[in-house]
Coordinates of C-alpha atoms in Angstrom, one line a residue:
X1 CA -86.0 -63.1 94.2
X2 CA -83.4 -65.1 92.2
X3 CA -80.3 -63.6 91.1
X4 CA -78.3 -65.4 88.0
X5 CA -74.6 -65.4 88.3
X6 CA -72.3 -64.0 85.9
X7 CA -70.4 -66.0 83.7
X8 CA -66.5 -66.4 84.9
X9 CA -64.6 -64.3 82.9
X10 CA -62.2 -66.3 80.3
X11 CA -58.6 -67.1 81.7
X12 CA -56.2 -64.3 80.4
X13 CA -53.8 -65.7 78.1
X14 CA -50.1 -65.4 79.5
X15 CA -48.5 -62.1 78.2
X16 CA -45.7 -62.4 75.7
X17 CA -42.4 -60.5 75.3
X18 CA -43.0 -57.5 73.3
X19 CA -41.6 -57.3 69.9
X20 CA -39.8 -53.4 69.7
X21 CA -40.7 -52.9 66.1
X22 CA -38.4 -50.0 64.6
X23 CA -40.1 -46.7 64.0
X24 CA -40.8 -45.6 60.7
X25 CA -38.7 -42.6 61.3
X26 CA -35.6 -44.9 62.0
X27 CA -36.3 -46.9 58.9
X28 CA -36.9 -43.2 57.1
X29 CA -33.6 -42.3 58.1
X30 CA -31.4 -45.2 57.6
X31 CA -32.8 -45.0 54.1
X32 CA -31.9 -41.2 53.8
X33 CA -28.2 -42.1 54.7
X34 CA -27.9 -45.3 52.4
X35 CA -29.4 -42.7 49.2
X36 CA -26.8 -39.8 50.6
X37 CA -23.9 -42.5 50.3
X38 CA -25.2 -43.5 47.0
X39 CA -25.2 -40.0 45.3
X40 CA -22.1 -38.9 46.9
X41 CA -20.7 -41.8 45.6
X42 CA -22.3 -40.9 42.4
X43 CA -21.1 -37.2 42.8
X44 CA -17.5 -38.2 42.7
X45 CA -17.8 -40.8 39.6
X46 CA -19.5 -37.8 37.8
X47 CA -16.3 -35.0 38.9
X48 CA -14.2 -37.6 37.6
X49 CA -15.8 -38.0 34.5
X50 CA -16.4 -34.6 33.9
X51 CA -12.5 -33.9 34.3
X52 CA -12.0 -36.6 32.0
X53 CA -14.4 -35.1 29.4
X54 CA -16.7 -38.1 29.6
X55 CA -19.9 -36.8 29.2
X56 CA -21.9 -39.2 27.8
X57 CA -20.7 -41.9 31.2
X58 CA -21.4 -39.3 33.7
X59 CA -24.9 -38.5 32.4
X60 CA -25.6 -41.9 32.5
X61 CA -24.9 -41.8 36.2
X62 CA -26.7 -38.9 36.6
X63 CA -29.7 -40.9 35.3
X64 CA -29.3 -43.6 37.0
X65 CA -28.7 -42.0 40.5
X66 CA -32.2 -39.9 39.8
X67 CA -33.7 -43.3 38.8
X68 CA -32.3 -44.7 42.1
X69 CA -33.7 -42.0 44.3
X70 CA -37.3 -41.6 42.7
X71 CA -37.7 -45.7 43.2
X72 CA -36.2 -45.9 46.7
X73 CA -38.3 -42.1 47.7
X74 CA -41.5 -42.9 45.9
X75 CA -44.0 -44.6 49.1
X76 CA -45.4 -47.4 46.2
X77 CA -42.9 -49.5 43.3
X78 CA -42.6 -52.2 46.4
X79 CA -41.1 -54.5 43.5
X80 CA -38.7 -51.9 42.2
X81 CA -37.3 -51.5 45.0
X82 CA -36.2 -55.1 45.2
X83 CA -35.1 -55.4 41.0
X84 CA -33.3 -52.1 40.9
X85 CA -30.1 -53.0 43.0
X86 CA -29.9 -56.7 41.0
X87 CA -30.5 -54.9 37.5
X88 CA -27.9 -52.2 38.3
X89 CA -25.5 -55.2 38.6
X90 CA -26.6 -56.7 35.9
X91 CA -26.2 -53.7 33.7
X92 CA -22.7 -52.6 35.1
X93 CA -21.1 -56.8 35.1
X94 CA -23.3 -58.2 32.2
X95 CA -24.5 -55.7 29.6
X96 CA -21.7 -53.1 29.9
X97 CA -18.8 -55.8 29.0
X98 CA -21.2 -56.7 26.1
X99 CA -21.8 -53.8 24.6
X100 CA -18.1 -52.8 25.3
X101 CA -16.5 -55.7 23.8
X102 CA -18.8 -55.4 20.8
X103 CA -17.8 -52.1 20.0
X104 CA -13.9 -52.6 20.8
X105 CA -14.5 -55.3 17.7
X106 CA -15.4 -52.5 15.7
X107 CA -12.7 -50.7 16.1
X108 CA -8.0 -50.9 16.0
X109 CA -8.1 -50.5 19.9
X110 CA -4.6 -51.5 20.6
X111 CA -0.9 -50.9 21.1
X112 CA 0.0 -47.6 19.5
X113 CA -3.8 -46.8 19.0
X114 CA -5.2 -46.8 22.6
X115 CA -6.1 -42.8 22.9
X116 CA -7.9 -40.0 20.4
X117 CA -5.4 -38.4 17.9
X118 CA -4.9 -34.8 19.8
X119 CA -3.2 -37.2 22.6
X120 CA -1.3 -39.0 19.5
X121 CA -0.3 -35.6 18.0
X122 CA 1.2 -34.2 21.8
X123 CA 2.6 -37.8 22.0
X124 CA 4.7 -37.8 18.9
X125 CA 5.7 -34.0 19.1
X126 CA 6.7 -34.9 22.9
X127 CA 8.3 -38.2 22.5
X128 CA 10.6 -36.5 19.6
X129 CA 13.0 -34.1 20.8
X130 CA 15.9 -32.2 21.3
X131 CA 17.6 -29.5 23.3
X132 CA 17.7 -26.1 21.8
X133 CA 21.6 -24.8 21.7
X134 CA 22.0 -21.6 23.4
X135 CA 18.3 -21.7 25.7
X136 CA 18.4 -20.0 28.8
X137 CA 18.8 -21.7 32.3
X138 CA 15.7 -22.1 34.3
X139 CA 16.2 -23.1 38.0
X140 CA 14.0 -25.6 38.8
X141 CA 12.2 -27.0 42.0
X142 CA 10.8 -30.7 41.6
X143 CA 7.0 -30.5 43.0
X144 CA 4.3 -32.6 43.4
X145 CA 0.1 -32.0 43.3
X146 CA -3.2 -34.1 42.5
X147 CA -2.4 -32.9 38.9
X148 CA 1.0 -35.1 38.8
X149 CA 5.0 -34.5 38.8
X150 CA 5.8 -30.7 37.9
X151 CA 8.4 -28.3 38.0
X152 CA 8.3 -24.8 39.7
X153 CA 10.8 -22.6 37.6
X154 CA 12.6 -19.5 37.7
X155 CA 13.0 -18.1 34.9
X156 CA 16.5 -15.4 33.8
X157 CA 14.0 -12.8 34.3
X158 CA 13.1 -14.0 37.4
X159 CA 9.4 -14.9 36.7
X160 CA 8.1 -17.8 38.6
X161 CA 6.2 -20.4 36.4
X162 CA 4.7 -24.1 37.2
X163 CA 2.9 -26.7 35.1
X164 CA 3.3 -30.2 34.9
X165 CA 3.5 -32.5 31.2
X166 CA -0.4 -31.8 31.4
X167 CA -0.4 -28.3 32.2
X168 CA 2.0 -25.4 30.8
X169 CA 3.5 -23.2 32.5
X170 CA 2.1 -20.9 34.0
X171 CA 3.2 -17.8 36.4
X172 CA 2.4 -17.8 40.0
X173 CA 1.5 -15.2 42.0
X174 CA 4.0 -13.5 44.5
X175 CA 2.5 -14.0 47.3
X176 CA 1.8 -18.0 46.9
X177 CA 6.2 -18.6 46.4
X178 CA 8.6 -18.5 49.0
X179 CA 11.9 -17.9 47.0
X180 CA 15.7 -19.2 48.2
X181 CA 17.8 -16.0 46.4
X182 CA 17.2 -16.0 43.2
X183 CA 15.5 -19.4 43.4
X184 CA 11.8 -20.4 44.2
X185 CA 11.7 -23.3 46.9
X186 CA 8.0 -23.8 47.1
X187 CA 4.6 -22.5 45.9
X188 CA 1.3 -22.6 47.3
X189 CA -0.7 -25.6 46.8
X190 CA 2.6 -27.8 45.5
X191 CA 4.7 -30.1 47.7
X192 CA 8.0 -29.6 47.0
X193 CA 9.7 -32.5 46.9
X194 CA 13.3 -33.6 49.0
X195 CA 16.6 -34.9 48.2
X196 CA 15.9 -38.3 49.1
X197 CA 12.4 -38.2 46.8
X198 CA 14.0 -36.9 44.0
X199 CA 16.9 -40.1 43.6
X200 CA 13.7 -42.5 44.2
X201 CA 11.9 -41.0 41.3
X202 CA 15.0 -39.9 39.4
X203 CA 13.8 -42.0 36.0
X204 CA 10.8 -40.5 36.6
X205 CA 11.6 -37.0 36.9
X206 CA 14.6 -36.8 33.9
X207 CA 11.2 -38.0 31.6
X208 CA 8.9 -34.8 32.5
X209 CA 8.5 -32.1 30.1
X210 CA 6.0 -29.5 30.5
X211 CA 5.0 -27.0 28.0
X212 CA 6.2 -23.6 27.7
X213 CA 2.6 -22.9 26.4
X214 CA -0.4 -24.4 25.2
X215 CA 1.5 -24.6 21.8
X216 CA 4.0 -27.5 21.7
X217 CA 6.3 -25.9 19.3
X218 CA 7.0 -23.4 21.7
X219 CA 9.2 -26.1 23.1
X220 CA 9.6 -28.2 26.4
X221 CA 11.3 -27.7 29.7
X222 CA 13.2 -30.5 30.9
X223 CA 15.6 -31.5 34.1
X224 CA 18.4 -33.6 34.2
X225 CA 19.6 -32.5 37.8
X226 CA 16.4 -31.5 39.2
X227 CA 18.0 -28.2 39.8
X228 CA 18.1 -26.6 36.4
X229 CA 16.4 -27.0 32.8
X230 CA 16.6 -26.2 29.6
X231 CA 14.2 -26.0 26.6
X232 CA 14.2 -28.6 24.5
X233 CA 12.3 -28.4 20.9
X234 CA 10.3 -31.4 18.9
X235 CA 11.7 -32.4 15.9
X236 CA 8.3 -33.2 14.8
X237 CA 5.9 -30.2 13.7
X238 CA 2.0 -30.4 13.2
X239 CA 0.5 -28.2 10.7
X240 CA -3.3 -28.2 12.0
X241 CA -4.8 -26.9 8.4
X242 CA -3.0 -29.4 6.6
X243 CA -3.2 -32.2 8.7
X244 CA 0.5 -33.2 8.2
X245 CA 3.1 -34.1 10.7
X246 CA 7.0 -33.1 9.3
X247 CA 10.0 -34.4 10.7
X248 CA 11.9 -31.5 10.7
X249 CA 15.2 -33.2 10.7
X250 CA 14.6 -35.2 7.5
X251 CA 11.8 -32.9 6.0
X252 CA 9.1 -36.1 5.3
X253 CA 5.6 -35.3 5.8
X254 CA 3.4 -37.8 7.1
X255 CA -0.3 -37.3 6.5
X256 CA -3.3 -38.4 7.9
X257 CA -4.9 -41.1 5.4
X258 CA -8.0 -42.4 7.5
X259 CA -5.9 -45.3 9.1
X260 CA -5.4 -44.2 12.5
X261 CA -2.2 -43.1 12.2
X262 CA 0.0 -40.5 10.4
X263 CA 1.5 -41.9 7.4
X264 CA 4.1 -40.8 4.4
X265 CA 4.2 -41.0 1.1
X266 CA 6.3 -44.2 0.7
X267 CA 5.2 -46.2 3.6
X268 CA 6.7 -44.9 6.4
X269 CA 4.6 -45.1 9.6
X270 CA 4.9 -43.0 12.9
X271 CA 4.7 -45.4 15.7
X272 CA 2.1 -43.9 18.0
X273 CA -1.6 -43.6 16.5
X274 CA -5.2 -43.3 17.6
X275 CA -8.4 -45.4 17.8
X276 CA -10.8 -45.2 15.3
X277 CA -13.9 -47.5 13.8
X278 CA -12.4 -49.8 11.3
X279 CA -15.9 -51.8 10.7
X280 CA -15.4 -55.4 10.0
X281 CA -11.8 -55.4 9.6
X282 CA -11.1 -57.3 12.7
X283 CA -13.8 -60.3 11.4
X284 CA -12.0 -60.3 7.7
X285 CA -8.5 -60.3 8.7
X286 CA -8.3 -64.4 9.0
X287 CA -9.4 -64.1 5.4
X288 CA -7.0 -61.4 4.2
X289 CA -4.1 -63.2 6.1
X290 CA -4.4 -67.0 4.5
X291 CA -1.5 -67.9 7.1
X292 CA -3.5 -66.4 10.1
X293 CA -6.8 -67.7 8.8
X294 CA -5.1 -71.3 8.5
X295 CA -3.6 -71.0 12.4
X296 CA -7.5 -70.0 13.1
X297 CA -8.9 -72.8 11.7
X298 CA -6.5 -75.3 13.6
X299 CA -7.0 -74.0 16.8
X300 CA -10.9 -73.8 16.5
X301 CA -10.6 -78.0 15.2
X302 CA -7.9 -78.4 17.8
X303 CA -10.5 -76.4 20.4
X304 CA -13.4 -78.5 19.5
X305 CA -11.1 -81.8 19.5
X306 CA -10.0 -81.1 23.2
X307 CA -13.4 -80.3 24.5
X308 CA -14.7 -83.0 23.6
X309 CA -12.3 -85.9 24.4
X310 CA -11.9 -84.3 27.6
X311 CA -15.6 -84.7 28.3
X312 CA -16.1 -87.8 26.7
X313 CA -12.9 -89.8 28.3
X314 CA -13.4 -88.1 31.7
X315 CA -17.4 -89.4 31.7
X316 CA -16.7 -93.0 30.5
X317 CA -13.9 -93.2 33.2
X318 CA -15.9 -91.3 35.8
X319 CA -19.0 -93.6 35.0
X320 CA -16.6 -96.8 34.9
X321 CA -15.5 -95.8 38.3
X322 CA -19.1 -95.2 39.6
X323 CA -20.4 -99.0 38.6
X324 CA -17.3 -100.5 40.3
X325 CA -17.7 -98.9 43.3
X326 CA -21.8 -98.9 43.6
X327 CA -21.2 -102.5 43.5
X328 CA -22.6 -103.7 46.6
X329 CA -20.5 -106.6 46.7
X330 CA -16.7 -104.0 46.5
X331 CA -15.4 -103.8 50.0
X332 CA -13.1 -100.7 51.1
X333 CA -15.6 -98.7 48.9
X334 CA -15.6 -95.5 51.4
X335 CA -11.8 -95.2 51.1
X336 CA -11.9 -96.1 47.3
X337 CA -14.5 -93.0 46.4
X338 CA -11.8 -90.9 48.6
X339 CA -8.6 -91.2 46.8
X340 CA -11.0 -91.1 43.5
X341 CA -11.8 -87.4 44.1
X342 CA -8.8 -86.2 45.2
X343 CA -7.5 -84.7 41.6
X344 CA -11.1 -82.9 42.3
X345 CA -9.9 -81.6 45.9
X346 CA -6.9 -79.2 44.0
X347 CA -7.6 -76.4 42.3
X348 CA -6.7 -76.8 38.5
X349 CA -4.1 -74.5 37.9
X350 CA -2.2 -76.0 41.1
X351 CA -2.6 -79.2 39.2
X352 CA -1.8 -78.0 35.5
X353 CA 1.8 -76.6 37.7
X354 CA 2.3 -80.3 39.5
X355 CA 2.2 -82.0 36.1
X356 CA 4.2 -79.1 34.3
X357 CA 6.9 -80.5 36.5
X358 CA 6.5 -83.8 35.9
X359 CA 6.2 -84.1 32.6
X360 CA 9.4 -81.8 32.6
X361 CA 11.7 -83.0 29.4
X362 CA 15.1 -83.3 31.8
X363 CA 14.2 -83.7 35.0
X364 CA 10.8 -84.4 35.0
X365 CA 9.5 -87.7 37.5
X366 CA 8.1 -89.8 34.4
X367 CA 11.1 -89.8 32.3
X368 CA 13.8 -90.0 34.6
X369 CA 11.9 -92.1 36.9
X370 CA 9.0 -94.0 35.4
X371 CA 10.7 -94.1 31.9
X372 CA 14.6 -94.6 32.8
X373 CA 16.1 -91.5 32.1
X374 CA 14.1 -91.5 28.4
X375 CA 13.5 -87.7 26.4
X376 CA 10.4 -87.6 25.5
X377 CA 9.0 -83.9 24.9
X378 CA 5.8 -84.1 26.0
X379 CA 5.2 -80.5 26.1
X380 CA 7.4 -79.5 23.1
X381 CA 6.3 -81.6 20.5
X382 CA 3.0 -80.5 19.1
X383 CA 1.6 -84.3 19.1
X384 CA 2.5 -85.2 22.0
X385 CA 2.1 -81.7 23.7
X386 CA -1.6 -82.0 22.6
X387 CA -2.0 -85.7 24.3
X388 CA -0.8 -84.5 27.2
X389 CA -2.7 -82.0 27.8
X390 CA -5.8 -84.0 27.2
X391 CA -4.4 -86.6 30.1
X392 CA -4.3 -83.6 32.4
X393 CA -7.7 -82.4 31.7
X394 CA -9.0 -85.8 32.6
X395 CA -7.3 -86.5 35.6
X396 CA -8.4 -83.0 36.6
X397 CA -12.2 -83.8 35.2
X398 CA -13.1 -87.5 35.8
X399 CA -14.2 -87.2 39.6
X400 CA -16.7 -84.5 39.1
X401 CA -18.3 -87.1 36.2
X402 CA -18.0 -90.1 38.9
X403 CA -19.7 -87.8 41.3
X404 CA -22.9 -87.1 39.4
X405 CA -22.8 -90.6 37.4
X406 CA -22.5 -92.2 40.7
X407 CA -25.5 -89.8 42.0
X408 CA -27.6 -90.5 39.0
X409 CA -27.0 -94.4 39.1
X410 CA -27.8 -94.4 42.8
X411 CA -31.2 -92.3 41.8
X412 CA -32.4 -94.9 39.6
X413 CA -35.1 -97.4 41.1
X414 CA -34.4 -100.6 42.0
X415 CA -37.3 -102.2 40.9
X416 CA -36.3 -101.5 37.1
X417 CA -33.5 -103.5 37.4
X418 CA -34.8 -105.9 39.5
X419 CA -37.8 -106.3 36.5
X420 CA -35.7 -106.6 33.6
X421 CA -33.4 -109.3 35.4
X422 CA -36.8 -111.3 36.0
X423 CA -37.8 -111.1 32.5
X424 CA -34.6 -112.9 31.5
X425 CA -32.3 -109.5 30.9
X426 CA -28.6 -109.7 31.1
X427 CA -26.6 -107.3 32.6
X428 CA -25.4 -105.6 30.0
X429 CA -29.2 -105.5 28.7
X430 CA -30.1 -103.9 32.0
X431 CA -27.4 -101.4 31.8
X432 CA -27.7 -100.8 27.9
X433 CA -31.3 -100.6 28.3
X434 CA -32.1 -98.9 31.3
X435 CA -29.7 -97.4 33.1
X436 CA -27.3 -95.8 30.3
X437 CA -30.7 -93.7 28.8
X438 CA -31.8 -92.5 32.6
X439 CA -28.1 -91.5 33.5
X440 CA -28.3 -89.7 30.2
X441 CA -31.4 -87.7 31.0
X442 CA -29.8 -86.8 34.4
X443 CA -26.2 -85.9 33.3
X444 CA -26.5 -84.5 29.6
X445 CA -26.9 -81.0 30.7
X446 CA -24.1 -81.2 32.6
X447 CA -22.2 -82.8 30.0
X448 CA -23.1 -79.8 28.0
X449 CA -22.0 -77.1 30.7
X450 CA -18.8 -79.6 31.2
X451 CA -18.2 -78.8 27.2
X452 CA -18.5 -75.3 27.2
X453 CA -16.2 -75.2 30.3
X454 CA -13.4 -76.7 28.6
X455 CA -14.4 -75.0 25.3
X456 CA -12.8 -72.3 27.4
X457 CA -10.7 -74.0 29.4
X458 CA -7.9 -71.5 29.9
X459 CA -6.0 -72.3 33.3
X460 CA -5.1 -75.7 31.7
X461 CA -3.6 -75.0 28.5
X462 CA -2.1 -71.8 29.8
X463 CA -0.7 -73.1 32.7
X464 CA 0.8 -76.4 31.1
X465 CA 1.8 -75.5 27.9
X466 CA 1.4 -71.8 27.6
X467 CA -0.6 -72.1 24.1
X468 CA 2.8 -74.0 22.7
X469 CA 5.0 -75.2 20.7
X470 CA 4.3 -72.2 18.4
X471 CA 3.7 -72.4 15.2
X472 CA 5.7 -71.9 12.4
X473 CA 5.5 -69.3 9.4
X474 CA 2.5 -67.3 11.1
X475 CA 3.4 -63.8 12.4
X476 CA 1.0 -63.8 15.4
X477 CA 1.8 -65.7 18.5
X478 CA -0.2 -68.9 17.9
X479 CA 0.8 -72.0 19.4
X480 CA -0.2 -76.0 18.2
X481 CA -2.3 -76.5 21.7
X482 CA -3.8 -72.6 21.7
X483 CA -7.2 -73.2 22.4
X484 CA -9.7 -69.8 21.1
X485 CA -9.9 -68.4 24.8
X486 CA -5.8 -68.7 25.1
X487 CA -5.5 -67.0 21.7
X488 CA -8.0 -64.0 22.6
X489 CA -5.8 -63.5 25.6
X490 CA -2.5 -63.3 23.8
X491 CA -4.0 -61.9 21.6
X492 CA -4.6 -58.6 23.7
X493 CA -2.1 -59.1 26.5
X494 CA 1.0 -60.8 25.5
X495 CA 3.6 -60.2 22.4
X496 CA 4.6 -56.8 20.8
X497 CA 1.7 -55.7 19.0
X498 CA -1.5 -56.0 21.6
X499 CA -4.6 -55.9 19.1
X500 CA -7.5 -55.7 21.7
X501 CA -10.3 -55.2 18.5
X502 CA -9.2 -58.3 17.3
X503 CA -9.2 -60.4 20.6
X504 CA -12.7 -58.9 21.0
X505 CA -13.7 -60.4 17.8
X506 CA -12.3 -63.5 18.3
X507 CA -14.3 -63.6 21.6
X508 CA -17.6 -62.6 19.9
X509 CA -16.9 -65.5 17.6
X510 CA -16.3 -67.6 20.6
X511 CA -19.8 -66.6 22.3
X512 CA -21.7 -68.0 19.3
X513 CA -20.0 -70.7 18.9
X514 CA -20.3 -71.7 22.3
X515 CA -24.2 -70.2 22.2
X516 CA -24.6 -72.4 19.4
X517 CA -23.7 -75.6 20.6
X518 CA -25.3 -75.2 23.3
X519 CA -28.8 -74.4 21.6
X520 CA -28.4 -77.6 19.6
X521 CA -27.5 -79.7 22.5
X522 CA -30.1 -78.6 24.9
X523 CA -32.9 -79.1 22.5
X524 CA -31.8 -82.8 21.8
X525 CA -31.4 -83.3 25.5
X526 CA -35.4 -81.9 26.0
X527 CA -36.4 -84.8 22.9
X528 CA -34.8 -87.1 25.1
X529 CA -36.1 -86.6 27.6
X530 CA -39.5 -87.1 26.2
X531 CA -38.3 -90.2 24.7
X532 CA -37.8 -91.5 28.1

């Protein structure tokens, strides 16, 4: 009897290390916590709106926190999960500013019309008045709470009251004061504040008036002393069924006429206003101010002019640059592509400062120095200020155009070159021919983003010139080499009247032209490159 063997079992295969995968329930839980961070977050944002009386923001957040949760709890909506956090971004950075910007266009958003008109109305009757001869003496304790600055007073009668310039007064119970004589020290759930914090904030506190009552022509305590007040009175009154504000001191009325502000019958305007929708008024006024609409027009030439010499000089050197030192018969070339990118090296506003100073008018290097002690104002004189900026801008913009020109040239086959030169080509033919079209294809988007850069190229002419000289016979701070992005920006931030509607106009107008350009030029750089 026979007896077959069995076949040898297979060698095992060595064991590897383990992999300790994280339980689902970790992962459950550390996505629990993240989603409790984000909604008390979210909590917070909406008590703070809600405070603020922004209702229409915090039920946005409420939305979007439920959104948040249902996408991040929900077992499926795999690709959700990864777009939600990216389009929240892009909502919050990108579409918020947008929208934003396009209504603030719409409307007088600016100095002396930043807030409704029951914040103008308390603003004007607060901002206007006057101490009452013969009020009583209150005695006053300086205190402090999350609602602001307030004062705890004691009235003749000896009532307690607190209340702060957002709150009126109002009584305090007995048990919540601790009383010094016939003077309360402290009250519960108000700091009260010390010697040394009341000299610190001395401006501060002589400024605070809080109400009497929720009516403001009940009058106003202030403190001079931070020990006693009086009642002081607004010389202003507001009639609420009329609409009218009087100045009780000369007896004008100022009315309400639909201009976001309270006007009287002969002109006269009271300083502090409110926001309202004024429609296209911010796009017409360069047509209803000729002298504004002529300032507009020379700094979106002057804009275009700078934008593109800057691109075009700073290429042709940059590319210049790039042949001479692809040559393979230039020596040194390594130390020669160095010191040609060093402008490039600084950042631009450190640069704009450097030539600031030496293009100073009296003590500047290149007139005392390179020019003998000559007075040339290069950053005074609108011509020349102009120039000069232009020089900057190149010598701050020609080594990123050698870079890529000498990137593209060293992309371009050899064998091209080499072909044309056999079939009897010169080398201007050769460069003319071949390598000027391909380094076109390469670069002209670049050249395009390069334009729109210095379309807005703000640290330059700000840093430099400022926008200057300004020009003359226009009302609005406008300067000869105020570019459209400098303009916006004193526009809204510098000068006495800040008009932020009309900055975000001018920066709408901006986008399409910038939009536009770009639409055009991209589209003739696609035909090219089908050409080639």
């Amino acid at each position: 009897m026979t007896t077959t063997a069995a076949p040898p079992r297979p060698a095992r295969a060595p064991k590897r290390g383990i992999r300790h995968q994280p339980s689902s329930f970790k992962v459950l839980a550390l996505k629990l916590l993240l989603l409790a961070l984000v909604d008390a977050v979210a909590v917070f944002a909406m008590s703070v709106m809600l405070l603020r009386d922004d209702y229409v923001l915090a039920g946005v957040v409420l939305v979007v926190t439920l959104l948040v949760n249902w996408v991040y709890l929900s077992p499926g909506l795999l690709p959700a999960k990864y777009l939600t956090p990216g389009l929240i971004f892009l909502a919050v950075f990108q579409v918020f500013v947008i929208v934003y910007t396009l209504y603030i266009a719409f409307t007088n958003y600016g100095d002396g019309h930043n807030s409704t008109k029951d914040d103008a109305i308390s603003a004007i009757v607060g901002q206007n008045t006057q101490r009452v001869e013969g009020s009583p003496v209150y005695q006053v304790q300086v205190v402090e709470s999350l609602a602001g600055l307030g004062l705890l007073a004691t009235s003749p009668d000896g009532d307690v009251l607190v209340g702060t310039a957002e709150e009126p007064l109002e009584e305090v119970a007995d048990g919540d004061v601790t009383m010094d004589g016939p003077r309360a020290t402290a009250a519960a759930g108000w700091t009260s504040l010390g010697m040394q914090d009341i000299l610190q904030r001395q401006q501060e506190i002589a400024a605070l008036q809080v109400p009497l009552s929720d009516d403001l022509a009940d009058g106003f305590l202030r403190t001079t002393n931070a020990s006693q007040a009086f009642v002081f009175e607004s010389t202003f009154v507001y009639d609420e069924a009329t609409d009218t504000m009087t100045d009780s001191a000369t007896g004008i009325v100022y009315r309400d006429l639909g201009n976001g502000q309270f006007e009287s019958d002969d002109g006269q305007v009271l300083g502090t206003g409110w926001q309202i929708v004024v429609g296209f008024e911010n796009f017409l006024y360069p047509f209803e101010n000729p002298r504004y609409g002529g300032a507009l027009v020379s700094v979106l030439l002057w804009t275009f002019a700078f934008a593109i010499i800057s691109v075009g000089l700073s290429f042709f050197l940059g590319l210049f640059l790039a042949i001479a030192l692809n040559d393979p018969r230039m020596k040194s070339k390594f130390a020669y592509r160095v010191l040609s990118i060093l402008p490039y090296a600084f950042p631009s506003f450190l640069g704009a400062l450097v030539w600031l100073g030496l293009m100073n008018t009296e003590f500047g290097f290149i007139n005392n120095v390179l020019l003998g002690g000559a007075d040339i104002p290069w950053l005074t004189d609108p011509w020349l200020a102009k120039v000069s900026t232009i020089i900057v801008n190149v010598w701050l913009g020609f080594p990123y155009m050698f870079l890529i020109c000498l990137g593209a040239l060293q992309s371009i086959p050899e064998e091209l070159t080499e072909a044309a030169s056999v079939d009897g080509a010169t080398g201007w033919q050769v460069f003319s021919g071949i390598k000027l079209p391909l380094l076109f294809v390469s670069t002209a988007p670049l050249l395009i983003s390069s334009f729109a850069f210095n379309f807005n190229n703000f640290n330059i002419i700000y840093m430099l010139t400022r926008g200057g000289p300004r020009m003359a016979g226009v009302e609005e701070n406008v300067g000869h080499t105020d570019l459209l992005i400098t303009l916006v920006y004193k526009t809204a931030f510098e000068g006495v009247g800040r008009d932020y509607g009309l900055a975000s106009a001018l920066s709408i107008l901006i986008f399409i032209i910038v939009a536009t350009v770009s639409t055009i030029a991209f589209r003739r750089t696609k035909a090219l490159e089908e050409l080639n």
